[in-house]
Amino acid sequence: MKQGILFLVFILVGFCSMAQTKQDSIQKLEEVVLISDSQLKTFTNTQSLLTLNDSIIEKSKSSLTDLLNNNSPIYFKENGLGMVSSVAFRGTTAQQTSVVWNGININSQLNGQTDFNTINVTVTDQVTLRSGGGSVLYGSGAIGGSVHLNNIISFKEKLSNNLNINYGSFNTLNTNYKGDFANKKWSINAALGYVNSDNDYDYVDSDNQNLNGQFNNKNASINVGFKFNESNILKLYSNIYDGSRNFSLALPSETPSKYDNFDTRHLLEWNGFYGKFTSKIKLAYLTEAYKYFQNIQRSDFSEAKVNSSILKYDASYSFDKSMLLNAIVAYTQNKGNGTSIQSVNRRIGAFNLLFKHKIVHWFLYETTVRQETTNSYTSPFLYSIGLKIKPFKVYSININGSKNFRIPTFNDLYWEGSGNLNLKPETSKQIEVSQQFQFKNIGFNITGFYNDITDMIRWLPIDGVWKPINTDEVVTYGIETKLEANKAFNNHKLTFNSTFAYTISENKQTKKQLIYVPFYKVTANLGYNYKKWSAYYQYLYVGDVFTQSDNNPKFNVDEYYVSNFGLDYSLGKQYKLGAKVNNLFNENYESIAGRFMPGRHYNFYINFNF
Amino acid sequence: MKQVSKFLFLVSIAFLSSCSNDDDAITTPEPLGAYENGYFILNEGGSNTMTASVTYISENGTQTDDVFRIENPDQAEIGTFLQNIFFDDTRAFIVSGSTNSVTVYNRYTFEYITTITSNISTPRYGTVLNGKAYVTNQDSFSTGTDDFITVINLEDYSTSQIAVGDYVERITNNNGNIYIMNGTFGSGNAITVLNPTTEVITPIDLGAGNSPNSMSIEGNTLYTLTSSQKLIKVNLTNNVLDTPIDIPTVLTSPKNLDLENGMLYFTSGTSVYSLGINDTTISTTPIATYVSTSAFGSMYGFNVENGVIHISDAGDFNSNGQAFEYSIDGDLLESRTVQGNAPNGFYFN
């Protein structure tokens, strides 16, 4: 009997370990196949990640701002609903957060930032937040952190079509279609999104209305994968965005203006898996173009466009399961011109070397370096080093230090009459320590960070002309926490997610907090699911922000609490009906002084699967 | 002696009282309002509208911030990028660049009267002549061809436009004519004369490259400073230019020309320079210099009035501004912090 049990145990263990190996290799292939941004998996072991999947995206469809504002510690300031939206991630500037589409940095070459209201999340499969420095992997701007928009290409048999129609207050229509087809050879997914809104909401406790706030955008995306054989896969990612927004007026007699932007992104890549050696060739072509009508009653406008071509070769070699070496060589060319920018051609070469070593199962380190060379400014040597120690199954600690940068933008360098060719990149040295606790139903993460940023580029009026110069030194530090919990019993399922951020962002010279960086931000989401019903409650708190560099509290933007409540019902597998009340308690709030946000408003949606 | 003075005192009392009986004008007039004397500092404002404001400094130096909000708590915001205040006998007119408006207040009580928005697009400066206000408008910043003047009838606040077709900026009046400075950030190089009766405009060419940045009129002479380091005098009887006076090159970017008591004052960097109206050379020795914590927003507003030099400093354009009073000899008399961004002008009641 004893022998028998021992034998059984032996078999089981053996089977498990086999399964483990198999699963490992599957997982490995999945990792590299599923998303183009493979370093998000392979070289992000010592920094914290927050992944927002379909189910979360579904609850905040209206914009990337709405999604991240309600689910992450990133602070957003919006010039009114749907208007220009910029971020402060860990107390940094909007140019110090990079947005990465399928592994490619898509921050505007013109102003160095991404307007989070010009990204349609419905054509994205997965949004991941990577906190902290990442310039070695993702280039300019990854100082506060990076936001990753990924499309998934999978060769798992699939055929699905999904149509979602969402209609709500202020005559807002947000509709999207997603089609997925995959077999062992092909993976094709296509998505279309259309948003249109009058956006003419009444201000809370006021007779005034949001004027000239209407906007619309169309977004098409197609992602195709073709598997020649187990070793060779060809992938194509494409995204086209066409947006038109009027800029709302803070006061009625302001000059109404309008902003149109048209962005395209294409990425073609060939992945080769040859045993321990993996090879990826990537060719990307991105265009960005805007037209700004300073007065919509006039036909004249200012414009600018940049076309970027990127050629990247990414080779990695895994010595054994514990060591991975990855080298990337990239060449980028940005060609731009515009009303106030003469025709420029900027070329950047970059060389990256990444190494990861898992010495024992509970200890891992990774280190990365990057050197760029360019024809338009001096580029610093960038690096990162990270440790992960996991002494217990439920507990791990990460330490990561890095040097990162934000390069001068086209506007900074080439703006007619103002551009400053002597600018240096902004650089940051940063360190973070993060602890994770992971139990069965509850996970908790607490991260402390410290970030020392020098040569901040600021535009200042010098002899009557606004010019960018490297001037400020800023130190940001603080704490971020993340809590995830879920509990299921009988047919009930409860989920709870929450983030908290405490941020100091101080000008070293003046010892003052930077403007528009709140000390506190809290988000919380409670979800409840019972059979065909599900309900959720979103809560957002943003503390007071200074709008003045001398921190004069007289001109602060006040703290605000915003709650949303949603309910939906599944009708069989094919239909889902839902409704959401936004700003449930009709809070009168603004995130930028004088730019009021809407009070209580509603939207209703219907979702078809066929 | 005591008796004598007592007598004189009584006599004078009698004399005064009898006078006052005879002539009402001599009675102590009813105060016109809390802001009757003293001066205003206009705080241009930043992107936060609340930082655009008016600060009042009374005759005895008491400071009151946020004048138009205090006096009109229920009034809607008037906008930001407040460029200019101009007056008629009873009213103060505030020009707001962001809201394309001119807001009218009682100049002594700062009680709100009305807001004018028709026929206004990117307004800059204004002046009042014979019951009408004339306001310069740049419309689109990128070109001067669309620039125009708004004429506001001050009886009913109706408006009309006069096209100028060249960059318009500062505006003033003299001897029944309106004078418009055609120069902004180095573009435009003329002074335009507007005849208010016929609405005919006559440009006076200052010569290529001579873009005016400030001007003052005394008698029949218009004085203007140009970005090309020249002080140009224009004879307004025949619109002919005098030989320009060169400003020494060490006095970089001269601006803020102001004429007071037969003396011309201007600024370069953080210093004030002066010359007599008939002088032909300019001394490089400043009459006053102030210390600015900001290299970029210094001398943002400047005025010389009653022997006092008024200087304002915009700091970093994103914090409270500062205002200073200096004597003509360069002694600091007063320095103050105003609750508002970028103080850009001083206006005397």
PDB file of C-alpha atoms in Angstrom, chain A residues 92-280:
ATOM      1  CA  THR A  92       5.963  64.194 -13.741  1.00  0.00           C
ATOM      2  CA  THR A  93       4.932  66.248 -16.771  1.00  0.00           C
ATOM      3  CA  ALA A  94       2.753  65.132 -19.668  1.00  0.00           C
ATOM      4  CA  GLN A  95       5.879  64.607 -21.771  1.00  0.00           C
ATOM      5  CA  GLN A  96       7.278  62.283 -19.144  1.00  0.00           C
ATOM      6  CA  THR A  97       4.731  59.546 -19.691  1.00  0.00           C
ATOM      7  CA  SER A  98       5.082  57.580 -22.855  1.00  0.00           C
ATOM      8  CA  VAL A  99       2.285  55.867 -24.668  1.00  0.00           C
ATOM      9  CA  VAL A 100       3.368  52.727 -26.429  1.00  0.00           C
ATOM     10  CA  TRP A 101       1.301  51.098 -29.163  1.00  0.00           C
ATOM     11  CA  ASN A 102       2.260  47.465 -29.794  1.00  0.00           C
ATOM     12  CA  GLY A 103       5.755  48.192 -28.574  1.00  0.00           C
ATOM     13  CA  ILE A 104       6.186  51.455 -30.503  1.00  0.00           C
ATOM     14  CA  ASN A 105       6.349  54.798 -28.691  1.00  0.00           C
ATOM     15  CA  ILE A 106       3.567  56.958 -30.154  1.00  0.00           C
ATOM     16  CA  ASN A 107       3.939  60.184 -28.205  1.00  0.00           C
ATOM     17  CA  SER A 108       3.671  63.099 -30.591  1.00  0.00           C
ATOM     18  CA  GLN A 109       6.992  64.092 -32.097  1.00  0.00           C
ATOM     19  CA  LEU A 110       5.655  67.661 -32.167  1.00  0.00           C
ATOM     20  CA  ASN A 111       4.783  68.249 -28.517  1.00  0.00           C
ATOM     21  CA  GLY A 112       6.183  65.112 -26.923  1.00  0.00           C
ATOM     22  CA  GLN A 113       2.957  64.005 -25.297  1.00  0.00           C
ATOM     23  CA  THR A 114      -0.151  61.996 -25.966  1.00  0.00           C
ATOM     24  CA  ASP A 115      -3.560  63.547 -25.664  1.00  0.00           C
ATOM     25  CA  PHE A 116      -5.417  60.732 -23.916  1.00  0.00           C
ATOM     26  CA  ASN A 117      -8.681  61.854 -25.467  1.00  0.00           C
ATOM     27  CA  THR A 118      -7.391  61.067 -28.945  1.00  0.00           C
ATOM     28  CA  ILE A 119      -7.022  57.357 -28.220  1.00  0.00           C
ATOM     29  CA  ASN A 120     -10.035  55.127 -28.756  1.00  0.00           C
ATOM     30  CA  VAL A 121      -9.777  52.248 -26.317  1.00  0.00           C
ATOM     31  CA  THR A 122     -12.404  50.112 -28.001  1.00  0.00           C
ATOM     32  CA  VAL A 123      -9.999  49.033 -30.726  1.00  0.00           C
ATOM     33  CA  THR A 124      -7.425  47.949 -28.141  1.00  0.00           C
ATOM     34  CA  ASP A 125      -7.404  44.492 -26.575  1.00  0.00           C
ATOM     35  CA  GLN A 126      -5.336  45.261 -23.540  1.00  0.00           C
ATOM     36  CA  VAL A 127      -4.131  48.357 -21.741  1.00  0.00           C
ATOM     37  CA  THR A 128      -1.168  47.933 -19.421  1.00  0.00           C
ATOM     38  CA  LEU A 129       0.390  50.453 -17.139  1.00  0.00           C
ATOM     39  CA  ARG A 130       4.066  50.138 -16.429  1.00  0.00           C
ATOM     40  CA  SER A 131       5.081  52.333 -13.520  1.00  0.00           C
ATOM     41  CA  GLY A 132       8.472  53.986 -13.372  1.00  0.00           C
ATOM     42  CA  GLY A 133      11.426  54.379 -15.689  1.00  0.00           C
ATOM     43  CA  GLY A 134      11.424  52.624 -19.028  1.00  0.00           C
ATOM     44  CA  SER A 135      13.420  54.745 -21.452  1.00  0.00           C
ATOM     45  CA  VAL A 136      15.826  51.935 -22.246  1.00  0.00           C
ATOM     46  CA  LEU A 137      12.968  49.860 -23.579  1.00  0.00           C
ATOM     47  CA  TYR A 138      10.510  52.486 -24.735  1.00  0.00           C
ATOM     48  CA  GLY A 139      12.567  55.558 -25.453  1.00  0.00           C
ATOM     49  CA  SER A 140      11.724  59.180 -24.796  1.00  0.00           C
ATOM     50  CA  GLY A 141       9.248  60.031 -22.092  1.00  0.00           C
ATOM     51  CA  ALA A 142       9.182  56.843 -20.047  1.00  0.00           C
ATOM     52  CA  ILE A 143      10.055  58.633 -16.802  1.00  0.00           C
ATOM     53  CA  GLY A 144       6.848  58.627 -14.784  1.00  0.00           C
ATOM     54  CA  GLY A 145       5.903  55.435 -16.528  1.00  0.00           C
ATOM     55  CA  SER A 146       4.399  54.136 -19.712  1.00  0.00           C
ATOM     56  CA  VAL A 147       0.961  53.200 -20.943  1.00  0.00           C
ATOM     57  CA  HIS A 148       0.867  50.240 -23.298  1.00  0.00           C
ATOM     58  CA  LEU A 149      -1.874  49.673 -25.842  1.00  0.00           C
ATOM     59  CA  ASN A 150      -1.664  46.150 -27.116  1.00  0.00           C
ATOM     60  CA  ASN A 151      -3.481  44.161 -29.742  1.00  0.00           C
ATOM     61  CA  ILE A 152      -3.423  40.441 -29.296  1.00  0.00           C
ATOM     62  CA  ILE A 153      -2.638  38.134 -32.172  1.00  0.00           C
ATOM     63  CA  SER A 154      -3.416  34.562 -31.218  1.00  0.00           C
ATOM     64  CA  PHE A 155      -3.645  31.395 -33.278  1.00  0.00           C
ATOM     65  CA  LYS A 156      -6.322  29.839 -31.128  1.00  0.00           C
ATOM     66  CA  GLU A 157      -9.364  28.861 -33.250  1.00  0.00           C
ATOM     67  CA  LYS A 158     -11.838  31.674 -32.989  1.00  0.00           C
ATOM     68  CA  LEU A 159     -14.672  33.262 -34.846  1.00  0.00           C
ATOM     69  CA  SER A 160     -16.513  36.081 -33.186  1.00  0.00           C
ATOM     70  CA  ASN A 161     -18.234  39.296 -34.023  1.00  0.00           C
ATOM     71  CA  ASN A 162     -19.164  41.911 -31.528  1.00  0.00           C
ATOM     72  CA  LEU A 163     -21.159  45.057 -32.003  1.00  0.00           C
ATOM     73  CA  ASN A 164     -21.543  47.529 -29.201  1.00  0.00           C
ATOM     74  CA  ILE A 165     -23.814  50.547 -29.344  1.00  0.00           C
ATOM     75  CA  ASN A 166     -23.569  53.027 -26.550  1.00  0.00           C
ATOM     76  CA  TYR A 167     -25.746  56.117 -26.406  1.00  0.00           C
ATOM     77  CA  GLY A 168     -25.986  58.705 -23.695  1.00  0.00           C
ATOM     78  CA  SER A 169     -26.372  62.229 -22.451  1.00  0.00           C
ATOM     79  CA  PHE A 170     -25.326  65.181 -24.618  1.00  0.00           C
ATOM     80  CA  ASN A 171     -26.286  63.174 -27.697  1.00  0.00           C
ATOM     81  CA  THR A 172     -23.199  61.019 -27.329  1.00  0.00           C
ATOM     82  CA  LEU A 173     -22.946  57.990 -29.544  1.00  0.00           C
ATOM     83  CA  ASN A 174     -20.063  55.596 -29.057  1.00  0.00           C
ATOM     84  CA  THR A 175     -20.276  52.552 -31.243  1.00  0.00           C
ATOM     85  CA  ASN A 176     -17.765  49.912 -32.131  1.00  0.00           C
ATOM     86  CA  TYR A 177     -17.429  46.652 -33.938  1.00  0.00           C
ATOM     87  CA  LYS A 178     -14.837  43.977 -33.336  1.00  0.00           C
ATOM     88  CA  GLY A 179     -14.386  40.907 -35.482  1.00  0.00           C
ATOM     89  CA  ASP A 180     -12.000  38.091 -34.641  1.00  0.00           C
ATOM     90  CA  PHE A 181     -11.065  35.202 -36.817  1.00  0.00           C
ATOM     91  CA  ALA A 182      -8.268  32.794 -36.056  1.00  0.00           C
ATOM     92  CA  ASN A 183      -7.161  29.322 -36.982  1.00  0.00           C
ATOM     93  CA  LYS A 184      -3.810  27.589 -36.793  1.00  0.00           C
ATOM     94  CA  LYS A 185      -2.372  29.601 -39.661  1.00  0.00           C
ATOM     95  CA  TRP A 186      -4.198  32.885 -39.632  1.00  0.00           C
ATOM     96  CA  SER A 187      -5.210  35.379 -37.035  1.00  0.00           C
ATOM     97  CA  ILE A 188      -7.203  38.360 -38.174  1.00  0.00           C
ATOM     98  CA  ASN A 189      -8.907  40.870 -36.016  1.00  0.00           C
ATOM     99  CA  ALA A 190     -10.515  44.024 -37.189  1.00  0.00           C
ATOM    100  CA  ALA A 191     -12.114  46.787 -35.215  1.00  0.00           C
ATOM    101  CA  LEU A 192     -14.019  49.932 -36.033  1.00  0.00           C
ATOM    102  CA  GLY A 193     -14.913  52.648 -33.600  1.00  0.00           C
ATOM    103  CA  TYR A 194     -17.010  55.770 -33.991  1.00  0.00           C
ATOM    104  CA  VAL A 195     -17.673  58.422 -31.392  1.00  0.00           C
ATOM    105  CA  ASN A 196     -19.784  61.511 -31.825  1.00  0.00           C
ATOM    106  CA  SER A 197     -20.935  63.909 -29.136  1.00  0.00           C
ATOM    107  CA  ASP A 198     -22.627  67.309 -28.946  1.00  0.00           C
ATOM    108  CA  ASN A 199     -20.969  67.561 -25.543  1.00  0.00           C
ATOM    109  CA  ASP A 200     -23.116  70.562 -24.650  1.00  0.00           C
ATOM    110  CA  TYR A 201     -23.575  69.779 -20.991  1.00  0.00           C
ATOM    111  CA  ASP A 202     -24.875  72.255 -18.446  1.00  0.00           C
ATOM    112  CA  TYR A 203     -22.474  73.221 -15.710  1.00  0.00           C
ATOM    113  CA  VAL A 204     -23.535  72.148 -12.243  1.00  0.00           C
ATOM    114  CA  ASP A 205     -24.981  74.978 -10.092  1.00  0.00           C
ATOM    115  CA  SER A 206     -24.708  77.466 -12.927  1.00  0.00           C
ATOM    116  CA  ASP A 207     -26.698  78.832 -15.829  1.00  0.00           C
ATOM    117  CA  ASN A 208     -23.780  78.284 -18.153  1.00  0.00           C
ATOM    118  CA  GLN A 209     -23.309  75.525 -20.623  1.00  0.00           C
ATOM    119  CA  ASN A 210     -20.335  73.850 -22.251  1.00  0.00           C
ATOM    120  CA  LEU A 211     -20.166  75.718 -25.535  1.00  0.00           C
ATOM    121  CA  ASN A 212     -18.312  74.668 -28.670  1.00  0.00           C
ATOM    122  CA  GLY A 213     -17.406  71.314 -27.132  1.00  0.00           C
ATOM    123  CA  GLN A 214     -18.630  68.964 -29.870  1.00  0.00           C
ATOM    124  CA  PHE A 215     -16.323  66.253 -31.119  1.00  0.00           C
ATOM    125  CA  ASN A 216     -16.230  63.120 -33.180  1.00  0.00           C
ATOM    126  CA  ASN A 217     -13.663  60.522 -34.088  1.00  0.00           C
ATOM    127  CA  LYS A 218     -13.393  57.452 -36.228  1.00  0.00           C
ATOM    128  CA  ASN A 219     -10.928  54.708 -35.636  1.00  0.00           C
ATOM    129  CA  ALA A 220     -10.136  51.614 -37.686  1.00  0.00           C
ATOM    130  CA  SER A 221      -7.721  48.918 -36.745  1.00  0.00           C
ATOM    131  CA  ILE A 222      -6.716  45.668 -38.362  1.00  0.00           C
ATOM    132  CA  ASN A 223      -4.231  43.152 -37.044  1.00  0.00           C
ATOM    133  CA  VAL A 224      -3.182  40.136 -39.037  1.00  0.00           C
ATOM    134  CA  GLY A 225      -0.917  37.270 -38.121  1.00  0.00           C
ATOM    135  CA  PHE A 226       0.227  34.543 -40.461  1.00  0.00           C
ATOM    136  CA  LYS A 227       2.093  31.513 -39.230  1.00  0.00           C
ATOM    137  CA  PHE A 228       4.291  30.020 -41.932  1.00  0.00           C
ATOM    138  CA  ASN A 229       5.344  27.286 -39.564  1.00  0.00           C
ATOM    139  CA  GLU A 230       6.155  26.910 -35.872  1.00  0.00           C
ATOM    140  CA  SER A 231       9.279  29.001 -36.354  1.00  0.00           C
ATOM    141  CA  ASN A 232       8.178  31.834 -38.566  1.00  0.00           C
ATOM    142  CA  ILE A 233       5.330  34.244 -38.005  1.00  0.00           C
ATOM    143  CA  LEU A 234       4.487  37.370 -39.923  1.00  0.00           C
ATOM    144  CA  LYS A 235       2.389  40.044 -38.238  1.00  0.00           C
ATOM    145  CA  LEU A 236       0.853  43.282 -39.374  1.00  0.00           C
ATOM    146  CA  TYR A 237      -0.709  45.853 -37.072  1.00  0.00           C
ATOM    147  CA  SER A 238      -2.541  48.876 -38.452  1.00  0.00           C
ATOM    148  CA  ASN A 239      -4.436  51.674 -36.839  1.00  0.00           C
ATOM    149  CA  ILE A 240      -5.995  54.772 -38.374  1.00  0.00           C
ATOM    150  CA  TYR A 241      -7.488  57.537 -36.276  1.00  0.00           C
ATOM    151  CA  ASP A 242      -9.393  60.507 -37.630  1.00  0.00           C
ATOM    152  CA  GLY A 243     -10.612  62.985 -35.049  1.00  0.00           C
ATOM    153  CA  SER A 244     -12.256  66.374 -35.098  1.00  0.00           C
ATOM    154  CA  ARG A 245     -12.834  68.371 -31.954  1.00  0.00           C
ATOM    155  CA  ASN A 246     -14.032  71.835 -31.243  1.00  0.00           C
ATOM    156  CA  PHE A 247     -12.350  73.213 -28.182  1.00  0.00           C
ATOM    157  CA  SER A 248     -14.901  74.193 -25.572  1.00  0.00           C
ATOM    158  CA  LEU A 249     -14.990  77.738 -24.296  1.00  0.00           C
ATOM    159  CA  ALA A 250     -14.222  78.626 -20.715  1.00  0.00           C
ATOM    160  CA  LEU A 251     -16.281  81.792 -21.156  1.00  0.00           C
ATOM    161  CA  PRO A 252     -18.939  82.403 -23.827  1.00  0.00           C
ATOM    162  CA  SER A 253     -17.322  85.211 -25.825  1.00  0.00           C
ATOM    163  CA  GLU A 254     -14.001  83.460 -26.369  1.00  0.00           C
ATOM    164  CA  THR A 255     -12.974  82.754 -29.937  1.00  0.00           C
ATOM    165  CA  PRO A 256     -14.241  79.271 -30.855  1.00  0.00           C
ATOM    166  CA  SER A 257     -11.464  77.070 -32.158  1.00  0.00           C
ATOM    167  CA  LYS A 258     -11.214  73.608 -33.605  1.00  0.00           C
ATOM    168  CA  TYR A 259      -8.595  70.869 -33.788  1.00  0.00           C
ATOM    169  CA  ASP A 260      -8.489  68.056 -36.303  1.00  0.00           C
ATOM    170  CA  ASN A 261      -5.990  65.279 -36.098  1.00  0.00           C
ATOM    171  CA  PHE A 262      -5.246  62.349 -38.313  1.00  0.00           C
ATOM    172  CA  ASP A 263      -2.861  59.649 -37.135  1.00  0.00           C
ATOM    173  CA  THR A 264      -1.887  56.397 -38.768  1.00  0.00           C
ATOM    174  CA  ARG A 265       0.261  53.602 -37.360  1.00  0.00           C
ATOM    175  CA  HIS A 266       1.492  50.543 -39.175  1.00  0.00           C
ATOM    176  CA  LEU A 267       3.812  47.860 -37.938  1.00  0.00           C
ATOM    177  CA  LEU A 268       5.022  44.904 -39.911  1.00  0.00           C
ATOM    178  CA  GLU A 269       7.079  42.296 -38.160  1.00  0.00           C
ATOM    179  CA  TRP A 270       8.567  38.944 -38.821  1.00  0.00           C
ATOM    180  CA  ASN A 271       9.243  36.756 -35.821  1.00  0.00           C
ATOM    181  CA  GLY A 272      11.568  33.799 -36.039  1.00  0.00           C
ATOM    182  CA  PHE A 273      11.887  31.223 -33.244  1.00  0.00           C
ATOM    183  CA  TYR A 274      14.912  29.012 -33.680  1.00  0.00           C
ATOM    184  CA  GLY A 275      15.338  27.080 -30.478  1.00  0.00           C
ATOM    185  CA  LYS A 276      17.181  29.239 -28.017  1.00  0.00           C
ATOM    186  CA  PHE A 277      17.452  32.052 -30.508  1.00  0.00           C
ATOM    187  CA  THR A 278      14.629  34.425 -31.305  1.00  0.00           C
ATOM    188  CA  SER A 279      14.806  36.981 -34.078  1.00  0.00           C
ATOM    189  CA  LYS A 280      12.371  39.794 -34.809  1.00  0.00           C
TER     190      LYS A 280
END
